[in-house]
């Protein structure tokens, strides 16, 4: 038709709707077709309205034509709401009070954590992963190759861990002030344990704990398994919490509140896995995590140098949940990140069940 073109993108089968709008109507139609109904219909004030005063953004859009989106929010007495927040979940009350946060920007990230090299199933060497990231303006790399139980991914036995740590020490001398942090993506085993003895775990700067096997679990089993890993004093960060692969595999069901609450209690960071097949932690749980004081980390899970670019998807998901620079771990400088990891390791007091294997 003359005002709308509709069809399907050939390669992806995504439905496409292109609308032709008169310039004067553009802003109003943009809001009406992109924001959720809950956002457009939400109450603009907690106070009693004056007669004839619009009660929602939708009513304002029906009443006036706006030149810009900013004009609409100002006219309604609201702080400007970024497009990705227009869900009608928690943003309007904050906008009424002009207390919406300054959202995370891609340029705020200063390091990339959870990345793989040829030591396990990555495409590029440790040196290549480090120098590519350094040349991109970042300050540090967290290398997190797979642990020994991940045979399918060439997981690292203890001797290979030692070899990698020796190479990291050499590269850190050569590449300083850029730094490679010694990490591992330790498999969360079926019983919730981590895939190395504590004597090995303590040699890393940080540990990302992730589930990769036995994924067919009910909510109780999955939650119990992940909770035990969170309670392990060596767990620094929880990786891709549900194990989902979008359009390929459903994630295992979790009690997200219990998981996030446990991360808050045990000072465990939660990653937003920025790989576009994962985007896990789901953005719908970001705001709750922030309310509980949990730090989040935008992790690309890069298996090759081009994977670093995926961090932008993680930033977008974080922004949609209200993520800010202050609440994102890898906006820290290399010095701040190093101090955090060192202090956290210094504070580890293993429970008896872990002390037995550490000292026995």
mmCIF file of C-alpha atoms in Angstrom:
data_model
loop_
_atom_site.group_PDB
_atom_site.id
_atom_site.type_symbol
_atom_site.label_atom_id
_atom_site.label_comp_id
_atom_site.label_asym_id
_atom_site.label_seq_id
_atom_site.Cartn_x
_atom_site.Cartn_y
_atom_site.Cartn_z
ATOM 1 C CA UNK A 1 0.000 0.000 0.000
ATOM 2 C CA UNK A 2 1.012 3.653 -0.196
ATOM 3 C CA UNK A 3 1.632 4.062 3.560
ATOM 4 C CA UNK A 4 2.936 0.686 4.717
ATOM 5 C CA UNK A 5 5.183 -2.005 3.259
ATOM 6 C CA UNK A 6 5.058 -5.389 4.956
ATOM 7 C CA UNK A 7 6.965 -8.549 4.235
ATOM 8 C CA UNK A 8 9.525 -11.081 5.427
ATOM 9 C CA UNK A 9 13.288 -10.767 5.300
ATOM 10 C CA UNK A 10 14.537 -13.570 3.073
ATOM 11 C CA UNK A 11 17.594 -14.625 5.067
ATOM 12 C CA UNK A 12 16.176 -14.511 8.589
ATOM 13 C CA UNK A 13 12.399 -14.825 8.137
ATOM 14 C CA UNK A 14 11.975 -11.774 10.374
ATOM 15 C CA UNK A 15 8.710 -9.935 9.767
ATOM 16 C CA UNK A 16 9.309 -6.402 8.485
ATOM 17 C CA UNK A 17 6.859 -3.497 8.653
ATOM 18 C CA UNK A 18 7.942 -0.228 7.001
ATOM 19 C CA UNK A 19 5.581 2.691 7.569
ATOM 20 C CA UNK A 20 5.612 5.978 5.691
ATOM 21 C CA UNK A 21 4.763 8.843 8.044
ATOM 22 C CA UNK A 22 4.300 12.562 7.428
ATOM 23 C CA UNK A 23 7.134 14.523 9.099
ATOM 24 C CA UNK A 24 4.793 16.266 11.525
ATOM 25 C CA UNK A 25 3.461 12.921 12.750
ATOM 26 C CA UNK A 26 6.775 11.084 12.923
ATOM 27 C CA UNK A 27 7.576 11.452 16.631
ATOM 28 C CA UNK A 28 4.078 10.516 17.776
ATOM 29 C CA UNK A 29 3.972 7.452 15.548
ATOM 30 C CA UNK A 30 7.479 6.427 16.602
ATOM 31 C CA UNK A 31 6.423 6.344 20.255
ATOM 32 C CA UNK A 32 3.107 4.639 19.553
ATOM 33 C CA UNK A 33 4.681 1.858 17.508
ATOM 34 C CA UNK A 34 7.856 1.243 19.557
ATOM 35 C CA UNK A 35 7.012 1.666 23.252
ATOM 36 C CA UNK A 36 4.951 -0.981 25.050
ATOM 37 C CA UNK A 37 1.314 -0.406 25.876
ATOM 38 C CA UNK A 38 2.192 -0.542 29.583
ATOM 39 C CA UNK A 39 4.622 2.350 29.129
ATOM 40 C CA UNK A 40 2.236 4.413 27.026
ATOM 41 C CA UNK A 41 -0.729 3.826 29.321
ATOM 42 C CA UNK A 42 1.042 4.079 32.681
ATOM 43 C CA UNK A 43 0.000 6.777 35.127
ATOM 44 C CA UNK A 44 1.981 9.991 34.838
ATOM 45 C CA UNK A 45 1.408 11.080 38.431
ATOM 46 C CA UNK A 46 0.439 9.696 41.801
ATOM 47 C CA UNK A 47 -1.545 12.839 42.544
ATOM 48 C CA UNK A 48 -5.088 13.608 41.519
ATOM 49 C CA UNK A 49 -5.226 15.012 38.007
ATOM 50 C CA UNK A 50 -6.759 18.334 37.122
ATOM 51 C CA UNK A 51 -9.835 18.119 34.872
ATOM 52 C CA UNK A 52 -8.761 17.561 31.290
ATOM 53 C CA UNK A 53 -5.144 16.847 32.176
ATOM 54 C CA UNK A 54 -3.757 13.856 30.209
ATOM 55 C CA UNK A 55 -3.238 10.872 32.485
ATOM 56 C CA UNK A 56 -0.809 8.944 30.252
ATOM 57 C CA UNK A 57 1.672 9.373 27.446
ATOM 58 C CA UNK A 58 -0.859 7.850 25.083
ATOM 59 C CA UNK A 59 -3.324 10.604 25.920
ATOM 60 C CA UNK A 60 -0.655 13.249 25.354
ATOM 61 C CA UNK A 61 0.170 11.701 21.965
ATOM 62 C CA UNK A 62 -3.489 11.850 20.979
ATOM 63 C CA UNK A 63 -3.760 15.450 22.125
ATOM 64 C CA UNK A 64 -0.635 17.065 20.622
ATOM 65 C CA UNK A 65 1.963 16.598 17.901
ATOM 66 C CA UNK A 66 5.536 16.584 19.196
ATOM 67 C CA UNK A 67 8.659 17.518 17.266
ATOM 68 C CA UNK A 68 10.950 15.303 19.363
ATOM 69 C CA UNK A 69 10.643 12.529 21.928
ATOM 70 C CA UNK A 70 12.249 14.803 24.513
ATOM 71 C CA UNK A 71 9.464 17.329 23.995
ATOM 72 C CA UNK A 72 6.844 14.725 24.854
ATOM 73 C CA UNK A 73 8.448 13.689 28.136
ATOM 74 C CA UNK A 74 9.031 17.304 29.176
ATOM 75 C CA UNK A 75 5.417 18.206 28.403
ATOM 76 C CA UNK A 76 4.266 15.276 30.519
ATOM 77 C CA UNK A 77 6.514 16.350 33.418
ATOM 78 C CA UNK A 78 8.774 13.318 33.125
ATOM 79 C CA UNK A 79 12.490 12.766 32.860
ATOM 80 C CA UNK A 80 13.405 11.583 29.367
ATOM 81 C CA UNK A 81 13.142 7.794 29.154
ATOM 82 C CA UNK A 82 15.658 6.061 26.907
ATOM 83 C CA UNK A 83 13.975 3.905 24.223
ATOM 84 C CA UNK A 84 15.179 0.581 25.619
ATOM 85 C CA UNK A 85 13.568 1.330 28.994
ATOM 86 C CA UNK A 86 10.066 1.937 27.630
ATOM 87 C CA UNK A 87 8.595 -1.305 28.932
ATOM 88 C CA UNK A 88 6.188 -0.104 31.629
ATOM 89 C CA UNK A 89 7.975 -2.098 34.332
ATOM 90 C CA UNK A 90 9.718 0.290 36.744
ATOM 91 C CA UNK A 91 10.817 3.252 34.666
ATOM 92 C CA UNK A 92 7.779 5.562 34.941
ATOM 93 C CA UNK A 93 7.844 6.023 38.742
ATOM 94 C CA UNK A 94 11.545 6.913 38.500
ATOM 95 C CA UNK A 95 10.894 9.226 35.560
ATOM 96 C CA UNK A 96 8.219 11.026 37.585
ATOM 97 C CA UNK A 97 10.822 11.633 40.293
ATOM 98 C CA UNK A 98 13.577 12.454 37.764
ATOM 99 C CA UNK A 99 15.684 9.633 39.204
ATOM 100 C CA UNK A 100 16.339 7.458 36.158
ATOM 101 C CA UNK A 101 19.988 6.326 36.037
ATOM 102 C CA UNK A 102 22.589 7.277 33.458
ATOM 103 C CA UNK A 103 22.794 4.052 31.471
ATOM 104 C CA UNK A 104 25.965 2.177 30.604
ATOM 105 C CA UNK A 105 27.727 3.157 27.365
ATOM 106 C CA UNK A 106 30.018 0.885 25.304
ATOM 107 C CA UNK A 107 32.916 3.263 25.890
ATOM 108 C CA UNK A 108 32.636 2.724 29.646
ATOM 109 C CA UNK A 109 34.050 -0.824 29.382
ATOM 110 C CA UNK A 110 37.746 -1.044 30.195
ATOM 111 C CA UNK A 111 38.345 -4.769 30.086
ATOM 112 C CA UNK A 112 36.950 -8.007 28.721
ATOM 113 C CA UNK A 113 36.458 -11.003 30.990
ATOM 114 C CA UNK A 114 35.490 -14.602 30.092
ATOM 115 C CA UNK A 115 37.382 -15.263 26.881
ATOM 116 C CA UNK A 116 38.903 -18.425 25.392
ATOM 117 C CA UNK A 117 42.161 -19.171 23.593
ATOM 118 C CA UNK A 118 43.761 -22.088 21.769
ATOM 119 C CA UNK A 119 44.556 -23.577 25.166
ATOM 120 C CA UNK A 120 40.979 -24.921 25.039
ATOM 121 C CA UNK A 121 38.517 -24.367 22.198
ATOM 122 C CA UNK A 122 39.439 -20.860 21.050
ATOM 123 C CA UNK A 123 40.631 -19.943 17.569
ATOM 124 C CA UNK A 124 43.406 -17.519 18.515
ATOM 125 C CA UNK A 125 46.412 -17.825 20.798
ATOM 126 C CA UNK A 126 46.674 -16.177 24.176
ATOM 127 C CA UNK A 127 49.050 -13.583 22.745
ATOM 128 C CA UNK A 128 46.717 -12.854 19.826
ATOM 129 C CA UNK A 129 43.697 -12.481 22.116
ATOM 130 C CA UNK A 130 45.639 -10.128 24.385
ATOM 131 C CA UNK A 131 47.267 -7.898 21.787
ATOM 132 C CA UNK A 132 44.052 -7.541 19.779
ATOM 133 C CA UNK A 133 42.198 -6.359 22.870
ATOM 134 C CA UNK A 134 45.054 -4.067 23.909
ATOM 135 C CA UNK A 135 45.199 -2.507 20.445
ATOM 136 C CA UNK A 136 41.439 -1.894 20.723
ATOM 137 C CA UNK A 137 42.065 0.413 23.671
ATOM 138 C CA UNK A 138 41.211 -1.938 26.529
ATOM 139 C CA UNK A 139 43.268 -2.305 29.709
ATOM 140 C CA UNK A 140 42.918 -5.986 30.542
ATOM 141 C CA UNK A 141 41.911 -9.436 29.393
ATOM 142 C CA UNK A 142 40.403 -12.129 31.584
ATOM 143 C CA UNK A 143 41.282 -15.475 30.013
ATOM 144 C CA UNK A 144 38.835 -18.214 30.988
ATOM 145 C CA UNK A 145 39.550 -21.370 29.059
ATOM 146 C CA UNK A 146 37.484 -24.457 29.811
ATOM 147 C CA UNK A 147 38.250 -26.646 32.813
ATOM 148 C CA UNK A 148 39.310 -30.281 32.734
ATOM 149 C CA UNK A 149 35.829 -31.866 32.746
ATOM 150 C CA UNK A 150 35.016 -30.156 29.435
ATOM 151 C CA UNK A 151 36.683 -32.823 27.286
ATOM 152 C CA UNK A 152 34.582 -31.757 24.290
ATOM 153 C CA UNK A 153 36.204 -28.300 24.495
ATOM 154 C CA UNK A 154 39.783 -29.420 25.146
ATOM 155 C CA UNK A 155 39.472 -28.463 28.810
ATOM 156 C CA UNK A 156 42.675 -27.829 30.739
ATOM 157 C CA UNK A 157 44.154 -30.510 33.006
ATOM 158 C CA UNK A 158 46.236 -29.191 35.877
ATOM 159 C CA UNK A 159 49.522 -29.342 33.979
ATOM 160 C CA UNK A 160 48.081 -27.236 31.160
ATOM 161 C CA UNK A 161 46.874 -24.722 33.738
ATOM 162 C CA UNK A 162 50.466 -24.375 34.984
ATOM 163 C CA UNK A 163 51.723 -23.903 31.431
ATOM 164 C CA UNK A 164 49.169 -21.211 30.719
ATOM 165 C CA UNK A 165 49.979 -19.363 33.934
ATOM 166 C CA UNK A 166 53.669 -19.352 33.006
ATOM 167 C CA UNK A 167 52.856 -17.866 29.596
ATOM 168 C CA UNK A 168 50.562 -15.272 31.203
ATOM 169 C CA UNK A 169 53.385 -14.192 33.537
ATOM 170 C CA UNK A 170 55.718 -13.755 30.564
ATOM 171 C CA UNK A 171 53.136 -11.845 28.504
ATOM 172 C CA UNK A 172 52.269 -9.575 31.420
ATOM 173 C CA UNK A 173 55.897 -8.513 31.673
ATOM 174 C CA UNK A 174 56.023 -7.868 27.941
ATOM 175 C CA UNK A 175 52.633 -6.164 27.483
ATOM 176 C CA UNK A 176 52.496 -4.060 30.685
ATOM 177 C CA UNK A 177 50.611 -1.950 31.635
ATOM 178 C CA UNK A 178 48.087 -4.131 29.807
ATOM 179 C CA UNK A 179 47.325 -7.149 31.959
ATOM 180 C CA UNK A 180 46.032 -10.670 31.483
ATOM 181 C CA UNK A 181 44.151 -11.974 34.509
ATOM 182 C CA UNK A 182 44.419 -15.703 35.187
ATOM 183 C CA UNK A 183 40.887 -17.025 35.011
ATOM 184 C CA UNK A 184 39.139 -20.282 34.240
ATOM 185 C CA UNK A 185 35.609 -21.191 33.223
ATOM 186 C CA UNK A 186 35.204 -23.923 35.792
ATOM 187 C CA UNK A 187 32.440 -26.406 35.081
ATOM 188 C CA UNK A 188 29.729 -26.634 37.709
ATOM 189 C CA UNK A 189 29.536 -30.393 38.189
ATOM 190 C CA UNK A 190 26.281 -32.276 38.700
ATOM 191 C CA UNK A 191 26.559 -31.971 42.478
ATOM 192 C CA UNK A 192 27.317 -28.237 42.304
ATOM 193 C CA UNK A 193 31.040 -28.631 42.930
ATOM 194 C CA UNK A 194 33.689 -26.849 40.864
ATOM 195 C CA UNK A 195 35.914 -28.734 38.478
ATOM 196 C CA UNK A 196 39.251 -28.481 40.325
ATOM 197 C CA UNK A 197 40.531 -29.054 43.831
ATOM 198 C CA UNK A 198 40.826 -25.916 45.970
ATOM 199 C CA UNK A 199 44.630 -26.096 45.721
ATOM 200 C CA UNK A 200 44.240 -25.470 41.974
ATOM 201 C CA UNK A 201 41.361 -23.003 42.266
ATOM 202 C CA UNK A 202 43.412 -20.734 44.507
ATOM 203 C CA UNK A 203 46.036 -20.254 41.753
ATOM 204 C CA UNK A 204 43.611 -18.253 39.590
ATOM 205 C CA UNK A 205 42.934 -14.533 39.872
ATOM 206 C CA UNK A 206 39.234 -15.155 39.354
ATOM 207 C CA UNK A 207 36.881 -17.995 38.498
ATOM 208 C CA UNK A 208 33.794 -18.023 36.296
ATOM 209 C CA UNK A 209 31.539 -20.927 37.269
ATOM 210 C CA UNK A 210 29.262 -22.251 34.511
ATOM 211 C CA UNK A 211 27.030 -25.236 33.792
ATOM 212 C CA UNK A 212 27.820 -27.078 30.544
ATOM 213 C CA UNK A 213 26.674 -30.667 31.081
ATOM 214 C CA UNK A 214 23.560 -32.557 32.213
ATOM 215 C CA UNK A 215 21.355 -29.666 31.219
ATOM 216 C CA UNK A 216 18.014 -31.490 31.496
ATOM 217 C CA UNK A 217 17.062 -30.490 35.028
ATOM 218 C CA UNK A 218 13.901 -29.366 36.750
ATOM 219 C CA UNK A 219 13.917 -26.024 38.563
ATOM 220 C CA UNK A 220 14.671 -27.480 41.977
ATOM 221 C CA UNK A 221 17.670 -29.498 40.807
ATOM 222 C CA UNK A 222 19.076 -26.716 38.627
ATOM 223 C CA UNK A 223 18.682 -24.106 41.347
ATOM 224 C CA UNK A 224 20.258 -26.320 44.006
ATOM 225 C CA UNK A 225 23.182 -27.114 41.705
ATOM 226 C CA UNK A 226 23.889 -23.475 40.869
ATOM 227 C CA UNK A 227 23.378 -22.317 44.461
ATOM 228 C CA UNK A 228 26.054 -24.711 45.686
ATOM 229 C CA UNK A 229 28.487 -23.326 43.135
ATOM 230 C CA UNK A 230 27.692 -19.776 44.233
ATOM 231 C CA UNK A 231 28.363 -20.764 47.844
ATOM 232 C CA UNK A 232 31.803 -22.084 46.902
ATOM 233 C CA UNK A 233 34.230 -19.433 48.225
ATOM 234 C CA UNK A 234 36.351 -19.640 45.063
ATOM 235 C CA UNK A 235 33.504 -18.648 42.723
ATOM 236 C CA UNK A 236 34.053 -15.060 41.606
ATOM 237 C CA UNK A 237 31.452 -14.879 38.876
ATOM 238 C CA UNK A 238 28.443 -16.865 37.657
ATOM 239 C CA UNK A 239 28.611 -17.537 33.911
ATOM 240 C CA UNK A 240 25.577 -17.655 31.544
ATOM 241 C CA UNK A 241 23.155 -18.536 34.374
ATOM 242 C CA UNK A 242 20.561 -20.556 32.421
ATOM 243 C CA UNK A 243 22.748 -22.095 29.702
ATOM 244 C CA UNK A 244 20.277 -21.078 27.012
ATOM 245 C CA UNK A 245 21.075 -20.800 23.308
ATOM 246 C CA UNK A 246 18.499 -18.525 21.719
ATOM 247 C CA UNK A 247 16.496 -20.117 18.888
ATOM 248 C CA UNK A 248 18.423 -23.346 19.545
ATOM 249 C CA UNK A 249 18.039 -24.529 23.125
ATOM 250 C CA UNK A 250 15.862 -23.584 26.065
ATOM 251 C CA UNK A 251 17.763 -22.797 29.228
ATOM 252 C CA UNK A 252 17.283 -24.929 32.316
ATOM 253 C CA UNK A 253 14.670 -23.427 34.664
ATOM 254 C CA UNK A 254 16.024 -21.459 37.624
ATOM 255 C CA UNK A 255 14.592 -19.697 40.626
ATOM 256 C CA UNK A 256 16.159 -16.428 39.528
ATOM 257 C CA UNK A 257 15.398 -14.596 42.751
ATOM 258 C CA UNK A 258 17.087 -17.297 44.824
ATOM 259 C CA UNK A 259 20.126 -17.264 42.535
ATOM 260 C CA UNK A 260 20.450 -13.471 42.541
ATOM 261 C CA UNK A 261 19.906 -13.269 46.295
ATOM 262 C CA UNK A 262 22.659 -15.857 46.816
ATOM 263 C CA UNK A 263 25.048 -13.908 44.580
ATOM 264 C CA UNK A 264 24.335 -10.814 46.665
ATOM 265 C CA UNK A 265 24.996 -12.736 49.887
ATOM 266 C CA UNK A 266 28.243 -14.332 48.699
ATOM 267 C CA UNK A 267 29.544 -11.347 46.726
ATOM 268 C CA UNK A 268 29.432 -13.177 43.389
ATOM 269 C CA UNK A 269 29.326 -11.190 40.156
ATOM 270 C CA UNK A 270 26.779 -12.257 37.519
ATOM 271 C CA UNK A 271 27.755 -12.060 33.899
ATOM 272 C CA UNK A 272 25.589 -10.853 31.085
ATOM 273 C CA UNK A 273 26.945 -13.217 28.467
ATOM 274 C CA UNK A 274 27.021 -10.964 25.417
ATOM 275 C CA UNK A 275 27.243 -13.721 22.819
ATOM 276 C CA UNK A 276 24.112 -13.062 20.725
ATOM 277 C CA UNK A 277 23.098 -16.725 21.022
ATOM 278 C CA UNK A 278 23.034 -16.396 24.815
ATOM 279 C CA UNK A 279 22.291 -12.883 26.188
ATOM 280 C CA UNK A 280 22.176 -14.546 29.580
ATOM 281 C CA UNK A 281 21.505 -13.152 32.292
ATOM 282 C CA UNK A 282 18.212 -12.179 30.632
ATOM 283 C CA UNK A 283 17.604 -8.419 30.757
ATOM 284 C CA UNK A 284 14.340 -8.923 32.679
ATOM 285 C CA UNK A 285 16.370 -9.859 35.764
ATOM 286 C CA UNK A 286 18.987 -7.110 35.531
ATOM 287 C CA UNK A 287 16.971 -4.565 37.514
ATOM 288 C CA UNK A 288 16.303 -7.032 40.324
ATOM 289 C CA UNK A 289 20.004 -7.882 40.497
ATOM 290 C CA UNK A 290 20.854 -4.198 40.757
ATOM 291 C CA UNK A 291 18.270 -3.733 43.512
ATOM 292 C CA UNK A 292 20.014 -6.490 45.483
ATOM 293 C CA UNK A 293 23.416 -4.832 45.040
ATOM 294 C CA UNK A 294 24.847 -7.460 42.684
ATOM 295 C CA UNK A 295 27.577 -6.385 40.275
ATOM 296 C CA UNK A 296 27.181 -7.440 36.653
ATOM 297 C CA UNK A 297 29.899 -7.984 34.065
ATOM 298 C CA UNK A 298 29.506 -7.677 30.292
ATOM 299 C CA UNK A 299 31.338 -10.780 29.054
ATOM 300 C CA UNK A 300 31.680 -11.643 25.352
ATOM 301 C CA UNK A 301 32.595 -15.316 25.888
ATOM 302 C CA UNK A 302 34.889 -14.688 22.931
ATOM 303 C CA UNK A 303 36.438 -17.725 21.243
ATOM 304 C CA UNK A 304 38.187 -15.589 18.614
ATOM 305 C CA UNK A 305 39.245 -11.951 18.376
ATOM 306 C CA UNK A 306 36.122 -10.953 16.452
ATOM 307 C CA UNK A 307 34.055 -12.128 19.425
ATOM 308 C CA UNK A 308 35.035 -9.049 21.436
ATOM 309 C CA UNK A 309 32.635 -7.028 19.274
ATOM 310 C CA UNK A 310 29.749 -8.928 20.852
ATOM 311 C CA UNK A 311 30.163 -6.860 24.020
ATOM 312 C CA UNK A 312 27.909 -4.262 22.421
ATOM 313 C CA UNK A 313 25.007 -6.721 22.600
ATOM 314 C CA UNK A 314 25.663 -7.203 26.292
ATOM 315 C CA UNK A 315 25.665 -3.441 26.804
ATOM 316 C CA UNK A 316 22.287 -3.208 25.065
ATOM 317 C CA UNK A 317 20.829 -5.952 27.260
ATOM 318 C CA UNK A 318 22.248 -4.342 30.372
ATOM 319 C CA UNK A 319 20.866 -0.925 29.443
ATOM 320 C CA UNK A 320 17.420 -2.432 28.990
ATOM 321 C CA UNK A 321 17.542 -3.537 32.630
ATOM 322 C CA UNK A 322 18.908 -0.220 33.897
ATOM 323 C CA UNK A 323 22.610 -1.123 34.060
ATOM 324 C CA UNK A 324 24.973 1.764 34.786
ATOM 325 C CA UNK A 325 28.717 2.296 34.690
ATOM 326 C CA UNK A 326 28.915 2.119 38.480
ATOM 327 C CA UNK A 327 27.136 -1.253 38.638
ATOM 328 C CA UNK A 328 29.188 -2.904 35.866
ATOM 329 C CA UNK A 329 32.307 -4.713 37.044
ATOM 330 C CA UNK A 330 34.405 -4.418 33.899
ATOM 331 C CA UNK A 331 34.187 -0.635 33.853
ATOM 332 C CA UNK A 332 36.839 -0.797 36.581
ATOM 333 C CA UNK A 333 40.389 0.173 35.694
ATOM 334 C CA UNK A 334 43.026 -2.557 35.555
ATOM 335 C CA UNK A 335 44.287 -1.440 38.975
ATOM 336 C CA UNK A 336 40.802 -1.533 40.480
ATOM 337 C CA UNK A 337 40.053 -4.957 39.001
ATOM 338 C CA UNK A 338 43.385 -6.345 40.240
ATOM 339 C CA UNK A 339 42.749 -4.989 43.738
ATOM 340 C CA UNK A 340 39.241 -6.448 43.770
ATOM 341 C CA UNK A 341 40.433 -9.920 42.759
ATOM 342 C CA UNK A 342 43.327 -9.861 45.222
ATOM 343 C CA UNK A 343 41.180 -8.688 48.125
ATOM 344 C CA UNK A 344 38.506 -11.242 47.396
ATOM 345 C CA UNK A 345 41.058 -14.061 47.346
ATOM 346 C CA UNK A 346 42.584 -12.800 50.592
ATOM 347 C CA UNK A 347 39.183 -12.962 52.267
ATOM 348 C CA UNK A 348 38.478 -16.579 51.291
ATOM 349 C CA UNK A 349 37.922 -18.773 54.291
ATOM 350 C CA UNK A 350 37.014 -22.181 52.874
ATOM 351 C CA UNK A 351 34.300 -24.120 54.715
ATOM 352 C CA UNK A 352 35.475 -27.411 56.229
ATOM 353 C CA UNK A 353 34.354 -29.414 53.221
ATOM 354 C CA UNK A 354 36.755 -27.397 51.055
ATOM 355 C CA UNK A 355 39.559 -27.217 53.636
ATOM 356 C CA UNK A 356 39.884 -30.996 53.680
ATOM 357 C CA UNK A 357 40.992 -31.129 50.045
ATOM 358 C CA UNK A 358 43.065 -27.947 50.328
ATOM 359 C CA UNK A 359 45.214 -29.046 53.289
ATOM 360 C CA UNK A 360 44.817 -32.811 53.285
#
